Amino acid sequence: MFRTALRNVLAHKARLLMTVLAVMLGVAFVSGTLVFTNTISDAYQKSSAKGFDHVDVAVTAEGREDTGDTIGRTPELTQALLDDAAKVPGAASATGVVSGFTAIADKDGKLIGDGFQSQGGNYWGDKDPRYPLKSGAAPHGKDEVAIDSETARRAGYQVGDSLRLSVDGPVLTPKITGIFTTDDGNVAAGGSLALFDTATAQQLFGKTGTYDEIDVTAKAGVTQTALKAELDKALPKDVVETTTGRQLADDQAELIASSMSGLKQGLLVFAGIALFVGTFIIANTFTMLVAQRTKELAMLRAVGASRKQVTRSVLIEAFVVGAVAAVTGLIAGVGIGAGLRSLMGALDATVPAGPLVISPGTIGAALAVGILVTMLAAWLPGRRAAKIPPVAAMSSVHAQATVKSLVLRNTIGALFSAAGVAVILAATTMNGSDGQAPMGMGAVLLIIGVFILTPLLSRPLIAAAAPVLRIFGVSGKLARQNSVRNPRRTAATASALMIGLTLITGMTVMAGSLQQSIDKMASSALRADYVVSMANGNTLSPDVDRKLKATDGVTATSPLRNAPSRIDGETEYLTGVTGGTIGELTELKVDDGSFKVGGTDVVVDDDTATSHGWKAGSTFTASFEDGKKQQLTVAGVYEGNEMIRGIMLDNATLTPHVAEPTDMQVMVKTSDGPSDATKDRLEEALGSNPAINVQDKKDISNEIAQMFTLMLNMLYGLLAMAVIVAVLGVINTLAMSVFERSQEIGMLRAIGLDRKGIKRMVRLESLVISLFGGVLGIGLGVFFGWAAGELLASTMATYELVLPWTRMAVFLLLAATVGVLAALWPARRAARLNMLSAIKSE
């Protein structure tokens, strides 16, 4: 039986090629994902570990928790603590570390890198071992700075150039005195790093005489653990916390691995989709191969082969096919991993240097996935073939499905579909994250149910195309009949395309609806023409509001100033606003009371009010960070959203209790409304600061929507893999169907159907099957998009369903294109069959 199975593989190698390709693509995706994420993760881990080479023990401030009505404060790392750390037995040196956000502008005045990765710090002395100088010298004084070599390369800066940068205030124009190399993870991820001398850095970052961290190096022969123990003895335990460099490196490596796991899981989900789609092709291929060899298998049964032996022979074939596909897929996956890494470099996504990582786990996963998926998909056709009685099999090449089996299939499919719809509808009534798991489960049940029901659905949907197919005469009529001749095969072929289009359509519906909802939120919540904020999300200096208020054309401003407080024994953040103007700058629906902010009157969003049991007229006591208390009155309760929420009170009431007032953003109303000229005027008033964003409503909604657009484009690219696999499935099915119907095609040629008619018949058959899959996929995608939107609407009041009709039409056209392209080779092959040879074939 083993020799027979191998002979069958070699005899049908052309027919199995598409199956090998389908499995290979799925395996390549899995192994490529693992190679890529392991390589990037390893490179970042090694790079971050190098950053701790000069740290044996790190000393940081021990945070204090909020208790009762008291707000905890973090102690400061003073120069005295630094001196004490340097004197402990076993310490070779101690370095004070100061860091903070620093935005560097390129030569066009635009921010370099992502705001969240634009950092600044201090250069220790004349030769800081953390930052080896590539050229130039260490910075000294407020007019000098050193920058990292990657930023210098990207922006074209050299030693001696002046650059524009901002920390938390006006724009500075220091001279570049040095360019250094670094293993800093932010720089490796495309950010920038600017270093000042220690005194300047402390002044710029508002940490005069203090440090964010103290890095201590050990003398030769002293272990990190021993040095840590000495520091723990010498330094006050309630003020500082000590961590070894090795522990910091391990924690960083774990953090990197954790952050990469999300990307890895996301990519593996799409690899799984490609494999899931591939399983239909494999099952279809083996079903057709077994059907074509029914007489052969019956003969084996007649000469003594048992059912298990017949099933085993089919599984051996699947094993060989799976092994070949897994090995080639692994090789292709290594190429994909290397290609993705190169692509990141081409897109200026800087990645630390490092070797390509091909772990034993990657090799094992590729082989296991390729072989197991193929064998599982082939098991059912093999088992079905083994159950056919030898006499019945020898009397008919095609074993038709019994009525009983079809009734059972349709019943199971209806139950799965009904259960899926019921669970999804139930999930839409839940709130936020509570409904995610049920909705996911319902989606899986519904997709399985529809897949089981596709043979039943194929007949009415394909029959609907009959009027159009009649235009093509005999070829059209034959194409329709061939499409419904074997509903199971048509269903399996169409299902591969259906799944890909379901996901693409569902995500497109969600993205379009979210964009509309974000636009609506921005326009309904804000009356302000502009919102001014820091590029990295940090706080603004109060000077920003003062400068904007003095700018020509500005009619109203209000900073949003956050400060912690203790209310009912819990920490609540208060949002300070300008009470006299906040009503002009926002448009929030008030559910209870009035939107009145001033003195001790505050307004509260509905969620906060509900959690505290407040309503209009309620009073509560807030303990501010300076320890003082004040009774406040709820003047109104408003509907909060993702842009504006919380407890709003007048800045005149809040600011006296805040040690260092800072603003999260500033809302601005102008006399001329939003325009390029107005925006330029506001930016100029702020010194054309690269660290500050001036955004109108459209900019805000576009910034939020960018994340969804980027994700959607990535998903389109990833789901293209599933569509490619689906194309292979259609080609495979048609090619094998042509081989199976050779005699029939010969007879059609003999009675007058020309080659052009044969080609048209095969193409129309492919088109009908592909459009059937496309209609099912788009229909399911719209349903899933609606259901997910209903779940999202529970947390986003402005959400509304938007159907992207144009894109859905494009998706249907894509399905039709798949059908036309997939039929090119099978149609050509069918037309070139020798008439007499085809009639004589069995």
Short mmCIF file of N, CA and C in Angstrom, two decimals, residues 7 33 39 65 115 118 123 132-133 178-179 249 291 316 320 367 388 418 626 655 749 768 816 835:
data_model
loop_
_atom_site.label_atom_id
_atom_site.label_comp_id
_atom_site.label_asym_id
_atom_site.label_seq_id
_atom_site.Cartn_x
_atom_site.Cartn_y
_atom_site.Cartn_z
N ARG A 7 3.36 5.68 -5.81
CA ARG A 7 3.13 5.65 -7.26
C ARG A 7 2.03 6.63 -7.66
N THR A 33 6.50 34.84 9.17
CA THR A 33 6.11 35.62 10.35
C THR A 33 7.02 35.34 11.53
N THR A 39 13.58 37.70 14.45
CA THR A 39 14.76 38.48 14.05
C THR A 39 14.70 39.88 14.64
N GLU A 65 2.38 55.94 47.30
CA GLU A 65 0.98 55.76 46.91
C GLU A 65 0.08 56.83 47.52
N GLY A 115 6.92 61.87 17.48
CA GLY A 115 7.03 62.68 18.69
C GLY A 115 7.29 61.88 19.95
N SER A 118 11.05 61.11 20.31
CA SER A 118 12.00 62.22 20.25
C SER A 118 12.43 62.56 21.67
N TYR A 123 24.73 64.74 28.66
CA TYR A 123 26.03 64.14 28.35
C TYR A 123 26.91 64.37 29.57
N PRO A 132 29.50 57.05 22.85
CA PRO A 132 30.81 57.28 22.21
C PRO A 132 30.69 58.30 21.07
N LEU A 133 31.57 59.29 21.08
CA LEU A 133 31.52 60.34 20.06
C LEU A 133 32.07 59.82 18.74
N GLY A 178 28.88 67.84 18.69
CA GLY A 178 29.29 66.45 18.60
C GLY A 178 28.20 65.57 18.03
N ILE A 179 28.62 64.49 17.38
CA ILE A 179 27.70 63.47 16.86
C ILE A 179 28.14 62.14 17.46
N ALA A 249 18.14 44.68 31.90
CA ALA A 249 18.23 44.10 30.56
C ALA A 249 17.20 43.00 30.37
N ALA A 291 -12.28 10.45 -6.24
CA ALA A 291 -13.43 10.16 -7.11
C ALA A 291 -12.97 9.62 -8.46
N ILE A 316 -0.99 8.65 3.21
CA ILE A 316 0.44 8.63 2.85
C ILE A 316 0.69 9.62 1.71
N VAL A 320 3.18 12.93 1.90
CA VAL A 320 4.24 13.27 0.95
C VAL A 320 4.02 14.69 0.40
N LEU A 367 7.00 22.55 9.54
CA LEU A 367 6.80 21.15 9.14
C LEU A 367 5.49 20.61 9.70
N ILE A 388 -16.97 3.06 0.37
CA ILE A 388 -17.76 2.67 -0.81
C ILE A 388 -17.58 1.17 -1.05
N ALA A 418 -27.80 29.22 12.57
CA ALA A 418 -28.77 29.82 13.49
C ALA A 418 -28.11 30.15 14.84
N ASP A 626 -1.90 70.03 46.94
CA ASP A 626 -1.19 70.76 48.00
C ASP A 626 -1.75 70.44 49.38
N THR A 655 -5.81 76.28 39.71
CA THR A 655 -4.38 76.61 39.57
C THR A 655 -3.68 76.97 40.89
N ARG A 749 -17.24 18.51 -28.51
CA ARG A 749 -16.50 18.90 -29.71
C ARG A 749 -17.00 18.12 -30.92
N VAL A 768 -18.95 32.20 -12.68
CA VAL A 768 -20.14 31.99 -11.86
C VAL A 768 -19.75 31.53 -10.45
N ALA A 816 -14.90 38.63 -9.73
CA ALA A 816 -15.07 38.29 -11.15
C ALA A 816 -13.72 38.16 -11.85
N MET A 835 -10.08 15.46 -29.73
CA MET A 835 -11.47 15.01 -29.70
C MET A 835 -11.60 13.50 -29.54
#
